[in-house]
Short mmCIF file of C-alpha atoms in Angstrom, two decimals:
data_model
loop_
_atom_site.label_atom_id
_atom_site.label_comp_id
_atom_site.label_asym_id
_atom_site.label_seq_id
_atom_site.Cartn_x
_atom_site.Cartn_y
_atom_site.Cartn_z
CA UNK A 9 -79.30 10.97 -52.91
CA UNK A 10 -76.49 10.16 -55.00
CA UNK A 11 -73.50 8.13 -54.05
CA UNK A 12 -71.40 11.03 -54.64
CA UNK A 13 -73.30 13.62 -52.06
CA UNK A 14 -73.63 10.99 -49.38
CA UNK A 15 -70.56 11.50 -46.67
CA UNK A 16 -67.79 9.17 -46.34
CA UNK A 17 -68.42 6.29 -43.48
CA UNK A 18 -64.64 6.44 -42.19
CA UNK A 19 -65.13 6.64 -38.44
CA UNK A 20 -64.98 3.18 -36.98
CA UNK A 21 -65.26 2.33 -33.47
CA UNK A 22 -62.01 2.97 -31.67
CA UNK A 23 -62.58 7.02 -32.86
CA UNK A 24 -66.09 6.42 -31.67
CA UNK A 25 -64.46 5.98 -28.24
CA UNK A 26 -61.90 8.62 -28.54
CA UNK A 27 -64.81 10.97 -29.60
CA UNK A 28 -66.57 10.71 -26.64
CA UNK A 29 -64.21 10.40 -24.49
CA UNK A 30 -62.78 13.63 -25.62
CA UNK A 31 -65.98 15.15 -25.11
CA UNK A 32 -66.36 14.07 -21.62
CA UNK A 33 -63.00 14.48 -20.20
CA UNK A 34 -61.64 18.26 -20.24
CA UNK A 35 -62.06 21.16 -18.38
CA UNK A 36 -64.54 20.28 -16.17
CA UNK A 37 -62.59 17.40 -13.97
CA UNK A 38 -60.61 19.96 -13.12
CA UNK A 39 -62.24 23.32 -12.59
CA UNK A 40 -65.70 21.61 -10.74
CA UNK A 41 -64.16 20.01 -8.15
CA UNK A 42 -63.76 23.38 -6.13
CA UNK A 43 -67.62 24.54 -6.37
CA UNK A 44 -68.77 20.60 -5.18
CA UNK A 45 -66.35 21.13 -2.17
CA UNK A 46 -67.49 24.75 -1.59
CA UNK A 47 -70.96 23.43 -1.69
CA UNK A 48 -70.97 20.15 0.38
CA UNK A 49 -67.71 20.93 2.74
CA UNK A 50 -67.26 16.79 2.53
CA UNK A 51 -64.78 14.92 0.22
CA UNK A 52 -66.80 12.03 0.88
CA UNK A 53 -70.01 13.65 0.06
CA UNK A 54 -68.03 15.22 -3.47
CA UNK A 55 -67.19 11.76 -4.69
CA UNK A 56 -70.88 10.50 -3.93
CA UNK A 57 -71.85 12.74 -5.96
CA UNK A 58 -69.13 12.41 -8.76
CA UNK A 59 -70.41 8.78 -8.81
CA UNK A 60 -74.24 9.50 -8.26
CA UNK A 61 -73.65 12.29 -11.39
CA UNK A 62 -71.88 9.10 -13.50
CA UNK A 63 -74.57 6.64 -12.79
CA UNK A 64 -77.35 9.30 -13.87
CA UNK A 65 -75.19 10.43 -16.84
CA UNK A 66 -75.06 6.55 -17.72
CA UNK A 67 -78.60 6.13 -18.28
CA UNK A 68 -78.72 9.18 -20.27
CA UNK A 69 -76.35 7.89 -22.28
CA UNK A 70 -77.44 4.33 -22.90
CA UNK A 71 -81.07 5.71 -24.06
CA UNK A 72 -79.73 7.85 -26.28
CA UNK A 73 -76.96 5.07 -27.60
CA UNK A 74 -80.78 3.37 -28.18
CA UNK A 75 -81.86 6.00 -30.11
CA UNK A 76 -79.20 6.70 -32.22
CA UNK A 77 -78.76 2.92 -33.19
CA UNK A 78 -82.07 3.19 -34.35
CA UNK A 79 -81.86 6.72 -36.12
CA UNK A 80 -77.93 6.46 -36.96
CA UNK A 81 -77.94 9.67 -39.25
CA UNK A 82 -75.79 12.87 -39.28
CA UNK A 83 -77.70 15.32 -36.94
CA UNK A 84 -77.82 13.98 -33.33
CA UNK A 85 -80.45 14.84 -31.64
CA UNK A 86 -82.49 17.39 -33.79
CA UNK A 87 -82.27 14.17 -36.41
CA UNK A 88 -83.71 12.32 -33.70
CA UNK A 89 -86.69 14.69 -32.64
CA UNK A 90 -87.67 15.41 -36.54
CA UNK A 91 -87.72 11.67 -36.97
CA UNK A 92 -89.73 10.91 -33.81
CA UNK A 93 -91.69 14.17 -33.45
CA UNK A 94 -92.14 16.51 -36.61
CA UNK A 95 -89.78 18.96 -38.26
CA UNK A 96 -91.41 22.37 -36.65
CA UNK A 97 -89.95 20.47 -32.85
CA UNK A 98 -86.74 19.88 -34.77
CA UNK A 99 -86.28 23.42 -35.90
CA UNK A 100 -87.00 24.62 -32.24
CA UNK A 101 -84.30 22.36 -31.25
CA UNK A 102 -81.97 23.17 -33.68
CA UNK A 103 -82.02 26.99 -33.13
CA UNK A 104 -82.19 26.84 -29.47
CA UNK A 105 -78.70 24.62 -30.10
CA UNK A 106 -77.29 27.19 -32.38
CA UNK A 107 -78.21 30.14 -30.55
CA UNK A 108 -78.12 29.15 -26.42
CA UNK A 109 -77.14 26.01 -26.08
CA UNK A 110 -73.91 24.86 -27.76
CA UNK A 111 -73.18 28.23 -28.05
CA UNK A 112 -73.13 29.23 -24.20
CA UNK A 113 -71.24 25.72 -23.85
CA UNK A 114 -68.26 26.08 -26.41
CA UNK A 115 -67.85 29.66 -25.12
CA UNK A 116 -67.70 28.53 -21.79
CA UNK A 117 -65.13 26.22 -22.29
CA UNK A 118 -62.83 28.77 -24.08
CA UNK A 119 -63.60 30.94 -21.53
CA UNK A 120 -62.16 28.45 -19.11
CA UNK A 121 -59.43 27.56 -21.32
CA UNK A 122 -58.08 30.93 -21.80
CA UNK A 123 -58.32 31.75 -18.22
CA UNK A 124 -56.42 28.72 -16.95
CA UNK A 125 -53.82 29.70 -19.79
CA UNK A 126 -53.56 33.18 -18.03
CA UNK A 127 -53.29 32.08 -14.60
CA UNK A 128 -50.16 29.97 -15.80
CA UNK A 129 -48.58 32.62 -18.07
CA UNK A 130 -50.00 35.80 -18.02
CA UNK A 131 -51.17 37.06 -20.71
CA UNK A 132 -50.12 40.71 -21.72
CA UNK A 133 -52.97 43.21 -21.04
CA UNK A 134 -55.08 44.57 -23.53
CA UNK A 135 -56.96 47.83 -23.90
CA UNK A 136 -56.11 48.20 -19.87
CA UNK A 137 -57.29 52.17 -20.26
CA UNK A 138 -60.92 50.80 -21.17
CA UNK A 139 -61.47 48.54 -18.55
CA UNK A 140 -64.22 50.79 -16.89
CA UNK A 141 -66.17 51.22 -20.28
CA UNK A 142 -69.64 49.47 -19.27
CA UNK A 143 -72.94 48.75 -21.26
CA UNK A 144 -76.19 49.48 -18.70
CA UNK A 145 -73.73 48.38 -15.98
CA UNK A 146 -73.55 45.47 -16.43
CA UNK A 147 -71.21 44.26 -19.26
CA UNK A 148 -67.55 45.38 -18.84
CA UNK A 149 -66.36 44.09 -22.59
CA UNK A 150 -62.95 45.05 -22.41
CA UNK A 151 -62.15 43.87 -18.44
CA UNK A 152 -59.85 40.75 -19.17
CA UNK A 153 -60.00 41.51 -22.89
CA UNK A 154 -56.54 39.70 -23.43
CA UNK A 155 -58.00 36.48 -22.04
CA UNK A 156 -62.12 37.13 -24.01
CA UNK A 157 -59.82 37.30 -27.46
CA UNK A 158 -57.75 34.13 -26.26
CA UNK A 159 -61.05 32.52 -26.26
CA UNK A 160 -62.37 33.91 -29.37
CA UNK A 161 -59.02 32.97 -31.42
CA UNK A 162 -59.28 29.27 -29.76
CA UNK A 163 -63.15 28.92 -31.19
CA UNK A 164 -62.34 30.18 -34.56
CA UNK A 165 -59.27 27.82 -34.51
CA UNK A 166 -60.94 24.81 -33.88
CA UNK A 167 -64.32 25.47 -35.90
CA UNK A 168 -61.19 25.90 -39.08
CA UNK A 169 -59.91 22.59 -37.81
CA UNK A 170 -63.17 20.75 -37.85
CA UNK A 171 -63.61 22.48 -41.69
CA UNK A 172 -60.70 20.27 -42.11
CA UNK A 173 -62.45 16.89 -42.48
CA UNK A 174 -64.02 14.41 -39.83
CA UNK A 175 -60.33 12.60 -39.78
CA UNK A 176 -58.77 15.92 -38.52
CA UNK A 177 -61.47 16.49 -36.24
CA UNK A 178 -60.69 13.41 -34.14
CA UNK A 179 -57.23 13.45 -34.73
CA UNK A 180 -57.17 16.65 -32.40
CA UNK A 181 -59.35 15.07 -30.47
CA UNK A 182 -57.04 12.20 -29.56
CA UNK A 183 -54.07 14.97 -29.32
CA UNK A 184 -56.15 16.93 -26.49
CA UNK A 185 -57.15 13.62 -24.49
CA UNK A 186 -53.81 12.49 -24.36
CA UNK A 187 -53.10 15.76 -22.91
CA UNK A 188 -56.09 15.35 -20.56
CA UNK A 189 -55.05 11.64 -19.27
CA UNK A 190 -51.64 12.61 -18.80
CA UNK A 191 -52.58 15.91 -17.12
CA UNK A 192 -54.20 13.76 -14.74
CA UNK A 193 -52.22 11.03 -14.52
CA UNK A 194 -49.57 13.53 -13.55
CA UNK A 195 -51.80 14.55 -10.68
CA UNK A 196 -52.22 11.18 -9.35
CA UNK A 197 -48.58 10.39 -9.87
CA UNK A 198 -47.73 13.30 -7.41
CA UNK A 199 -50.40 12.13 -5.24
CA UNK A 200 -49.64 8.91 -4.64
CA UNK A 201 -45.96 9.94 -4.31
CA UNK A 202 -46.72 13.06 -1.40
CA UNK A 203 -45.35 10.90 1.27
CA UNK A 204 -47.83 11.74 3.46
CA UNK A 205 -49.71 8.06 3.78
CA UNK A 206 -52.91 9.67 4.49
CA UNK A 207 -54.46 7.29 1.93
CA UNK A 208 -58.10 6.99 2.27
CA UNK A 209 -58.19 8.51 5.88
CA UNK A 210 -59.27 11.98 4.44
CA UNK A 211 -62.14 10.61 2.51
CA UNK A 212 -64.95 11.45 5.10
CA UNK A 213 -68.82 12.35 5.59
CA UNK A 214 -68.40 14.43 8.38
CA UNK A 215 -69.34 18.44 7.54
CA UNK A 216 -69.18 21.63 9.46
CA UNK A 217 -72.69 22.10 11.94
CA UNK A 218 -73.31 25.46 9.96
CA UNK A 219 -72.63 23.57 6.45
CA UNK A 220 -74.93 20.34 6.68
CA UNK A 221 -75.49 18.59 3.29
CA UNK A 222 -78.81 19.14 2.21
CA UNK A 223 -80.65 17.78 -0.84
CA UNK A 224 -80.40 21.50 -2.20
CA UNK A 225 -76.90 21.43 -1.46
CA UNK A 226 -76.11 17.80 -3.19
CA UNK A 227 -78.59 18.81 -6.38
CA UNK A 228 -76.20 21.86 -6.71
CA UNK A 229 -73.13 19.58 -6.45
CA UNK A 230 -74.63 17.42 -9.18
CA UNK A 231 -74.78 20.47 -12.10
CA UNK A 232 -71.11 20.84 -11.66
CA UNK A 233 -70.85 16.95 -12.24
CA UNK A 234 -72.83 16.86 -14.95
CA UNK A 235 -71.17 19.69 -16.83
CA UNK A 236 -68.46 17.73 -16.21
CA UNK A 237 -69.61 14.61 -17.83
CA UNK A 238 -71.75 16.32 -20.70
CA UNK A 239 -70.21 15.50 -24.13
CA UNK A 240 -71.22 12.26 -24.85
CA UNK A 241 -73.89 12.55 -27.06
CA UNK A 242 -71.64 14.49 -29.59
CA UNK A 243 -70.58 12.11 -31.37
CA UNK A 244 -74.45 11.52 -32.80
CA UNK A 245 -73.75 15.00 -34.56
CA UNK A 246 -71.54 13.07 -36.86
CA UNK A 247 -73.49 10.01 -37.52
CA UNK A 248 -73.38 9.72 -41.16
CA UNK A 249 -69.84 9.21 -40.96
CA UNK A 250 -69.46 6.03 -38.64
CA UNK A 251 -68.66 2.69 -40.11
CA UNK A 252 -72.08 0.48 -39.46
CA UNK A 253 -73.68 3.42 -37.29
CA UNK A 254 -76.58 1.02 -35.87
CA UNK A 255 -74.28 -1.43 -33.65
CA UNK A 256 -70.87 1.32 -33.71
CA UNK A 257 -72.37 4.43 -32.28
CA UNK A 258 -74.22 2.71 -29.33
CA UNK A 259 -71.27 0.65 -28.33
CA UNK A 260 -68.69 3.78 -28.38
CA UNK A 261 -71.29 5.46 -26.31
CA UNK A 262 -71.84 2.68 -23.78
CA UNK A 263 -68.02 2.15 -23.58
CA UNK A 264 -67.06 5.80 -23.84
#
């Protein structure tokens, strides 16, 4: 490959760490806190399992930091499996990415996005007359339509910003998690200022005799955690863009 077609090494390791931070924290610390609580009825047992979830995630991350210091190449993981396996496990990867994956995953976060936007300001209603219109029953397209082309607009606006270069990418990236920390920041502020000096006092085990916690119930409680903390292995995606990827991308992961 010539010098000229190889990609520009301009991500060093502070935008590592912004990178996957900003792919941890969003949405989910703050919509997946309900269905743990609806499932386990126990603060204590919901930040068990936000810490149980972390620890897990941890590992994850670490032995994929491994792999990618060892395979540091623009890809991520279907780099990784076409290296280590063969190209025909790659492609499998690679599609089911495209097509299920990262596609159910970005949509579901605009989704969320949009819907969170609505329940602050609501949105003006769209094609209102059509909201019955139904495909085998199921699929209602035009039910919330205002807040499904919120969604849609929010996607194609940050797919044009990524178009943009790999220093616009984070730079949004940094804008949204400072929005993030100080979103929750915010929250603690207010909850450290309540007055009420409950403190610690309502962190407890104790659930309701008809809602015990069960392994079922605690496995369930974990998904929502680690939907929550999913994002980290993103940044492998851009690989061939980090400043000395073999020592840079593992240590933004481990300290991301």
């Amino acid at each position: 490959m010539s010098t000229s077609n190889q990609l520009n090494r301009s991500l060093g390791l502070r935008l590592v760490i912004v990178m996957v931070i900003g792919n941890i924290i969003g949405s989910g610390v703050y919509k997946k806190v309900a269905p743990m609580t609806a499932e386990l009825h126990s603060s204590g047992w919901v930040l068990i399992c936000w810490i149980l979830g972390g620890i897990i995630t941890l590992f994850g991350a670490l032995s994929n930091a491994e792999v990618a210091g060892l395979l540091a190449d623009t890809g991520g993981e279907y780099t990784y499996y076409k290296k280590i396996y063969n190209r025909f496990f790659a492609y499998l990867y690679g599609w089911s990415q495209f097509t299920v994956i990262q596609t159910a995953a970005i949509s579901s976060l605009a989704y969320v996005f949009a819907q969170s936007l609505n329940s602050i300001g609501p949105l003006p209603p769209l094609f209102a007359a059509y909201a019955d219109f139904n495909i085998g029953g199921v699929f209602y397209p035009f039910v919330d339509f205002q807040v499904k082309l919120t969604a849609i607009i929010l996607i194609l606006l940050l797919t044009w910003l990524n178009t943009q270069g790999i220093r616009a990418g984070a730079g949004v990236s940094t804008g949204i998690l400072i929005l993030v920390f100080s979103g929750i920041f915010i929250i603690i502020f207010f909850g450290l200022s309540s007055g009420t000096g409950a403190g610690f006092r309502n962190i407890t085990l104790a659930t309701p005799s008809v809602s015990p916690v069960t392994v079922t119930t605690v496995f369930t409680a974990l998904l929502s955690a680690f939907w929550a903390y999913q994002g980290w292995a993103a940044i492998g995606f851009v690989g061939g863009e980090v400043k000395e990827p073999h020592r840079t991308i593992p240590r933004g992961i481990a300290i991301g």
